[in-house]
CSV table of C-alpha atoms in Angstrom, one decimal:
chain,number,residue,atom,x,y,z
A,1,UNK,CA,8.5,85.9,140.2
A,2,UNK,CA,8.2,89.4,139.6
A,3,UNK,CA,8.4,89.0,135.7
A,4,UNK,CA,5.3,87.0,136.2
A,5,UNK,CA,3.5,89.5,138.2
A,6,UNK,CA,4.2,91.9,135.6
A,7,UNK,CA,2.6,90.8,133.0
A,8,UNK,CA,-0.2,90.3,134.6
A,9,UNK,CA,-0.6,93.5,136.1
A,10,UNK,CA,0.2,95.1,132.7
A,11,UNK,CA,-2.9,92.5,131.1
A,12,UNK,CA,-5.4,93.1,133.9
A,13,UNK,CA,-4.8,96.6,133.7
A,14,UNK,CA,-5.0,96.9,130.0
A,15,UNK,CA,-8.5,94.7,129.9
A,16,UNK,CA,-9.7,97.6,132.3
A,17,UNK,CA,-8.9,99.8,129.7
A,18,UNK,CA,-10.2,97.8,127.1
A,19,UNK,CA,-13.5,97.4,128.2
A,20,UNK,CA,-13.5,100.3,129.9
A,21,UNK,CA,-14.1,99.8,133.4
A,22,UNK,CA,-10.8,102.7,133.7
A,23,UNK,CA,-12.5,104.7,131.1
A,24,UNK,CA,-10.4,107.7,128.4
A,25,UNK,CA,-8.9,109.9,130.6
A,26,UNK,CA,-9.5,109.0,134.1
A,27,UNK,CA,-7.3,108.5,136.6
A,28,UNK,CA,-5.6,105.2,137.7
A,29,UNK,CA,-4.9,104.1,140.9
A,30,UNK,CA,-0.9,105.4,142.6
A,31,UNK,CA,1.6,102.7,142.8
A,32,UNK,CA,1.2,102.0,146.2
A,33,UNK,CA,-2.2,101.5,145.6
A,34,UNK,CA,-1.3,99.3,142.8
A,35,UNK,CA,1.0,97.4,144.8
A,36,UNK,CA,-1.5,96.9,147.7
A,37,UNK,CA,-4.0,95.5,145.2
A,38,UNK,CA,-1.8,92.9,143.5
A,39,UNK,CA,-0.2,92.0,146.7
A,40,UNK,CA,3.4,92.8,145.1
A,41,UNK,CA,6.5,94.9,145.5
A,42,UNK,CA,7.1,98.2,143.4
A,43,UNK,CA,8.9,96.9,140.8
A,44,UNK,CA,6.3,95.0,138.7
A,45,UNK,CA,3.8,97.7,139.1
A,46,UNK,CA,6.4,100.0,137.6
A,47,UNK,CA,7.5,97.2,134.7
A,48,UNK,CA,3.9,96.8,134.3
A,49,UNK,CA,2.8,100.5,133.9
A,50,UNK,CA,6.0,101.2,131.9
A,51,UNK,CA,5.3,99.1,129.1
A,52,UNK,CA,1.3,100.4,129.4
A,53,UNK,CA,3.3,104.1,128.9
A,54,UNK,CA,5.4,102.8,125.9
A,55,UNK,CA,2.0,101.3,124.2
A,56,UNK,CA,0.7,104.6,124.3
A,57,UNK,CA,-2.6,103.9,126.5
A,58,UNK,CA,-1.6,105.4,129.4
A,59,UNK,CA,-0.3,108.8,130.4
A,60,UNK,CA,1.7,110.2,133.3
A,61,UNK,CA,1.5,113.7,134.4
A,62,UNK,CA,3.9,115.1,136.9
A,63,UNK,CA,2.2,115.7,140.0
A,64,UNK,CA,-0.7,114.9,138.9
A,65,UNK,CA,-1.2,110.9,138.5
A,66,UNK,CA,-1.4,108.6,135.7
A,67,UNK,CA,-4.1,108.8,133.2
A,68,UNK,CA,-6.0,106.8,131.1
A,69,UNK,CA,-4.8,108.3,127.4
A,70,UNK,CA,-7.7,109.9,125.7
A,71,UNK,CA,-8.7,107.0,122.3
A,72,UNK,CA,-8.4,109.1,120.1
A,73,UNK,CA,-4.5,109.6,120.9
A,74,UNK,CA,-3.9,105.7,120.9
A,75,UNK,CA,-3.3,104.8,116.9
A,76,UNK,CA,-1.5,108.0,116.9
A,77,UNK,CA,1.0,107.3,120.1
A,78,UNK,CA,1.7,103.9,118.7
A,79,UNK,CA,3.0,105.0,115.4
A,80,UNK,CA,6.9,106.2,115.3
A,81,UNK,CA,9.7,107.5,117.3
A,82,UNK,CA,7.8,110.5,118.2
A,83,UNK,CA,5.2,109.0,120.1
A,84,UNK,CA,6.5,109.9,124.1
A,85,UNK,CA,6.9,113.7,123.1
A,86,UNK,CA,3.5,113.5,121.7
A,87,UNK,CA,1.7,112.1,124.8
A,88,UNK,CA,3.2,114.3,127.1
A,89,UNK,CA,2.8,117.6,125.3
A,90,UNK,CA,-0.2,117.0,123.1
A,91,UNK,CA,-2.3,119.4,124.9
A,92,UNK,CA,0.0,122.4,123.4
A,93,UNK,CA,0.3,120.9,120.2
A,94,UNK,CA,-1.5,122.3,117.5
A,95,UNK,CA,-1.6,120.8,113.7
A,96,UNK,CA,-2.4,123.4,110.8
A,97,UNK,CA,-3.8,122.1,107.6
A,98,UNK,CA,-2.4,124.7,104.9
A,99,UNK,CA,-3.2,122.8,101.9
A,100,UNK,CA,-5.3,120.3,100.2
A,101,UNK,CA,-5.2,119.3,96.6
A,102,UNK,CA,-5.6,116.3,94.0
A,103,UNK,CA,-1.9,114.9,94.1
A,104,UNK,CA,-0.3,115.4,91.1
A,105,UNK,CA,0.7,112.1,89.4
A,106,UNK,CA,4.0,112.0,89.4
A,107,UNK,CA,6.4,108.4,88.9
A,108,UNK,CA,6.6,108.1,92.7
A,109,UNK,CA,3.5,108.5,93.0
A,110,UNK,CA,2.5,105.6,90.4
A,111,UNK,CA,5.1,103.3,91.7
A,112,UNK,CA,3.5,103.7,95.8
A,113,UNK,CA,-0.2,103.7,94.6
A,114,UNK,CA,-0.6,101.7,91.2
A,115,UNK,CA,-3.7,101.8,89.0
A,116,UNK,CA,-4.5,104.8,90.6
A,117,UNK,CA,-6.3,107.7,89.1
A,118,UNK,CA,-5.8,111.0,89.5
A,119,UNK,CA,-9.0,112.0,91.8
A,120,UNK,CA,-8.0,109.0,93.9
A,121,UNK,CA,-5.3,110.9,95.8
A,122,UNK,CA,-5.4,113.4,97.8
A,123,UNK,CA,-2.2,115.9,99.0
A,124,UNK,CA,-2.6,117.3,102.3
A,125,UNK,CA,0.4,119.7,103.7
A,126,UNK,CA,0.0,120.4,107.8
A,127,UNK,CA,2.3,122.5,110.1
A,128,UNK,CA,2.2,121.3,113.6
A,129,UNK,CA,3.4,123.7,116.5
A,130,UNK,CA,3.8,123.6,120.0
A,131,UNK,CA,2.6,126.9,122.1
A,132,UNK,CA,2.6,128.6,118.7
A,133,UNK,CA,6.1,127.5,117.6
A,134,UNK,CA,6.2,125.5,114.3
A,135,UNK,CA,8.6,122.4,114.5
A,136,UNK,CA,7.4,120.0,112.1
A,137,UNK,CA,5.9,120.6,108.3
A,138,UNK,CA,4.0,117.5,107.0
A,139,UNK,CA,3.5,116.5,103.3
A,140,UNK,CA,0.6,113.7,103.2
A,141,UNK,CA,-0.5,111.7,100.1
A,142,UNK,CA,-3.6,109.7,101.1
A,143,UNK,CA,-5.5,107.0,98.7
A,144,UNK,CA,-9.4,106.6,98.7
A,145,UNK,CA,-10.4,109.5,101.0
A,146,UNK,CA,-12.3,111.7,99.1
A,147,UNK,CA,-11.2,115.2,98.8
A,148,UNK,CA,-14.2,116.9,100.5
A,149,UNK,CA,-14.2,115.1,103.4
A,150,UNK,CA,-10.6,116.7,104.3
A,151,UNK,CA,-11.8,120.1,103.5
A,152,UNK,CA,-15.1,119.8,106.0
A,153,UNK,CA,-12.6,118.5,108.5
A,154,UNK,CA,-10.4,121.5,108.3
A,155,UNK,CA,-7.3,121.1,110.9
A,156,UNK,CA,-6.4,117.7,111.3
A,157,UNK,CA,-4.8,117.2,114.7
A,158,UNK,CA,-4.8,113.0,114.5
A,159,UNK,CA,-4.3,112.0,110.8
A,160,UNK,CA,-4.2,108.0,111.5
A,161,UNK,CA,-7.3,108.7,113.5
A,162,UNK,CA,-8.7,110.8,110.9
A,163,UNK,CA,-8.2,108.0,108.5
A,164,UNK,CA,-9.5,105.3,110.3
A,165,UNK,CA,-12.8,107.0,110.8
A,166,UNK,CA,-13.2,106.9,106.7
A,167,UNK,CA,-12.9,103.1,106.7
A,168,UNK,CA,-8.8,103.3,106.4
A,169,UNK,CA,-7.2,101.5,109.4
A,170,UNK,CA,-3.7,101.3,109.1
A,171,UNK,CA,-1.8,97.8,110.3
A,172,UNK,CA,1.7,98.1,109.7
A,173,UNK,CA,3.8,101.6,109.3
A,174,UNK,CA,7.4,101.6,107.8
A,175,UNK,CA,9.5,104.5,108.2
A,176,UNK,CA,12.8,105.9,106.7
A,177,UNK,CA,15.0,108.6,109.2
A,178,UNK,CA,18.2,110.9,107.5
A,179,UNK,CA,19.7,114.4,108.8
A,180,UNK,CA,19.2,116.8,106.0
A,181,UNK,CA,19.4,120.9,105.7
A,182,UNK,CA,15.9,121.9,105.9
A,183,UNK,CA,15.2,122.6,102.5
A,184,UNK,CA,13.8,126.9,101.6
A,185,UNK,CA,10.9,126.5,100.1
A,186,UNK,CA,9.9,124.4,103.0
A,187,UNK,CA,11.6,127.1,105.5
A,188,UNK,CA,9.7,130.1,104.2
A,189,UNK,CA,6.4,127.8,104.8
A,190,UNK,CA,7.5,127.2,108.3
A,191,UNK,CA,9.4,130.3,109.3
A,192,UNK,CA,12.6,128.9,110.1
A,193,UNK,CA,16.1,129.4,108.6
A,194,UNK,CA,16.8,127.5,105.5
A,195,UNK,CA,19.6,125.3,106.1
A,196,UNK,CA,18.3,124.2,109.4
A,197,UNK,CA,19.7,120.7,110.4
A,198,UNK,CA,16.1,118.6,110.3
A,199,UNK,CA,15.1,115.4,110.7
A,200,UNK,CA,13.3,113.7,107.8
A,201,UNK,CA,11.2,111.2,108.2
A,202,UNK,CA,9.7,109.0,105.2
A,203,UNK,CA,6.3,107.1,106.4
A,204,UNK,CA,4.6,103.9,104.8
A,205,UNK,CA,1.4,102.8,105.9
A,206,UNK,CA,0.0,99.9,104.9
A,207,UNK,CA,-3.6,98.5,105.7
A,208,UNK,CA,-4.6,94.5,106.5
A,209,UNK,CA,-4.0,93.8,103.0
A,210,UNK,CA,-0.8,95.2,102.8
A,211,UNK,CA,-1.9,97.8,100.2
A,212,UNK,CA,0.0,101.6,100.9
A,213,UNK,CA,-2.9,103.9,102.0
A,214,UNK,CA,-0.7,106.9,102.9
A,215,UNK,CA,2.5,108.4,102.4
A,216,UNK,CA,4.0,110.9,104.4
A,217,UNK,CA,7.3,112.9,104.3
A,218,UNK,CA,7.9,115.2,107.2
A,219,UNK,CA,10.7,117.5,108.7
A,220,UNK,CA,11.3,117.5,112.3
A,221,UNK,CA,13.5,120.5,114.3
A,222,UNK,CA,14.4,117.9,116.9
A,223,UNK,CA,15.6,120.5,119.5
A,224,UNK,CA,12.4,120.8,120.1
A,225,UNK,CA,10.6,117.5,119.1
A,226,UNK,CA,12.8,114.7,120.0
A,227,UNK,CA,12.7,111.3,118.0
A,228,UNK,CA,13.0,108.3,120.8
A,229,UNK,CA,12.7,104.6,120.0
A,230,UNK,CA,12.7,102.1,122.8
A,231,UNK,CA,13.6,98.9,122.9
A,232,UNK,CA,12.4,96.1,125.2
């Protein structure tokens, strides 16, 4: 039975959400209350606000409550293995644009984004840190954006959110993982030790159509960003 009630707790609780009725970053009701108001034990309430959690549109603070996640954080948090450490330390994360450019039009380039000219593509590199430590350098190549539109938006905390408010909404994101030595031109950018054991993470995102918009490599010092992917 309690299967049953769980889902739909999770699907009354995520129409709320939805249309709003438990608006961006309010709080929600405790467990107990939860419990009291579907008339069930603990257990579904927890199934059901687990899976709310791993959805990325909810957020639980530590003696705080649990908290409706702010929109603009929801593409973001459903988009790789990085998605819990984001939602619980976004609010000291900060993500430094350092450079925007034309892409240069390199074979890998063609291949990923055919027929495309050279204006069409645009190379953004950020640094992201957390309380002023960097952890992550990010190498973008984004089609049909145009190049003005990232330099009037200056630090991009949200990239997929960025994106879809330009009319590019991504649908389906492939990624590729490896341990690699962080590699020095990249250290020096960063300020970490070349040679640094990194993740590396190749991203593909796709739109409706199934046409790449955006390719991203980054590196990721996962002793202090950690990669999670959870299975249900």
């Amino acid at each position: 039975m309690d299967i049953a009630y769980n889902v739909k707790i999770y699907t009354d609780i995520k129409n709320k959400i939805d249309s709003g009725i438990y608006e961006e970053s309010s709080l929600l009701p405790t467990e107990l209350n939860l419990q009291k108001e579907y008339g069930v034990s603990r257990a579904p309430v927890r199934q059901a606000l687990g899976r709310l959690e791993a959805e990325g549109l909810i957020v639980r603070k530590a003696g705080k409550g649990t908290f409706v996640a702010a929109r603009e954080l929801w593409k973001y948090a459903e988009l790789g293995g990085f998605r819990a450490e984001f939602l619980k330390k976004a609010d000291h994360v900060l993500c430094k644009t350092i450079s925007i450019r034309h892409a240069s039009i390199t074979k890998k380039i063609e291949e990923m984004f055919p027929n495309s000219s050279l204006d069409s593509i645009v190379r953004v590199e950020r640094i992201r840190s957390i309380d002023g430590q960097p952890f992550q350098y990010l190498e973008h190549y984004i089609k049909d954006v145009d190049i003005q539109h990232f330099e009037m938006e200056g630090n991009i905390n949200d990239m997929p959110f960025f994106l879809d408010r330009h009319g590019l909404i991504l649908k389906k994101v492939q990624e590729e993982i490896e341990a690699v030595a962080l590699p020095e031109h990249i250290a020096k950018r960063i300020g970490m030790l070349s040679g640094t054991p990194v993740l590396k993470i190749r991203r593909y995102a796709y739109d409706e159509l199934d046409r790449m918009i955006e390719y991203v490599e980054y590196y990721t010092a996962t002793e202090v960003w950690k990669y999670r992917v959870k299975y249900q």
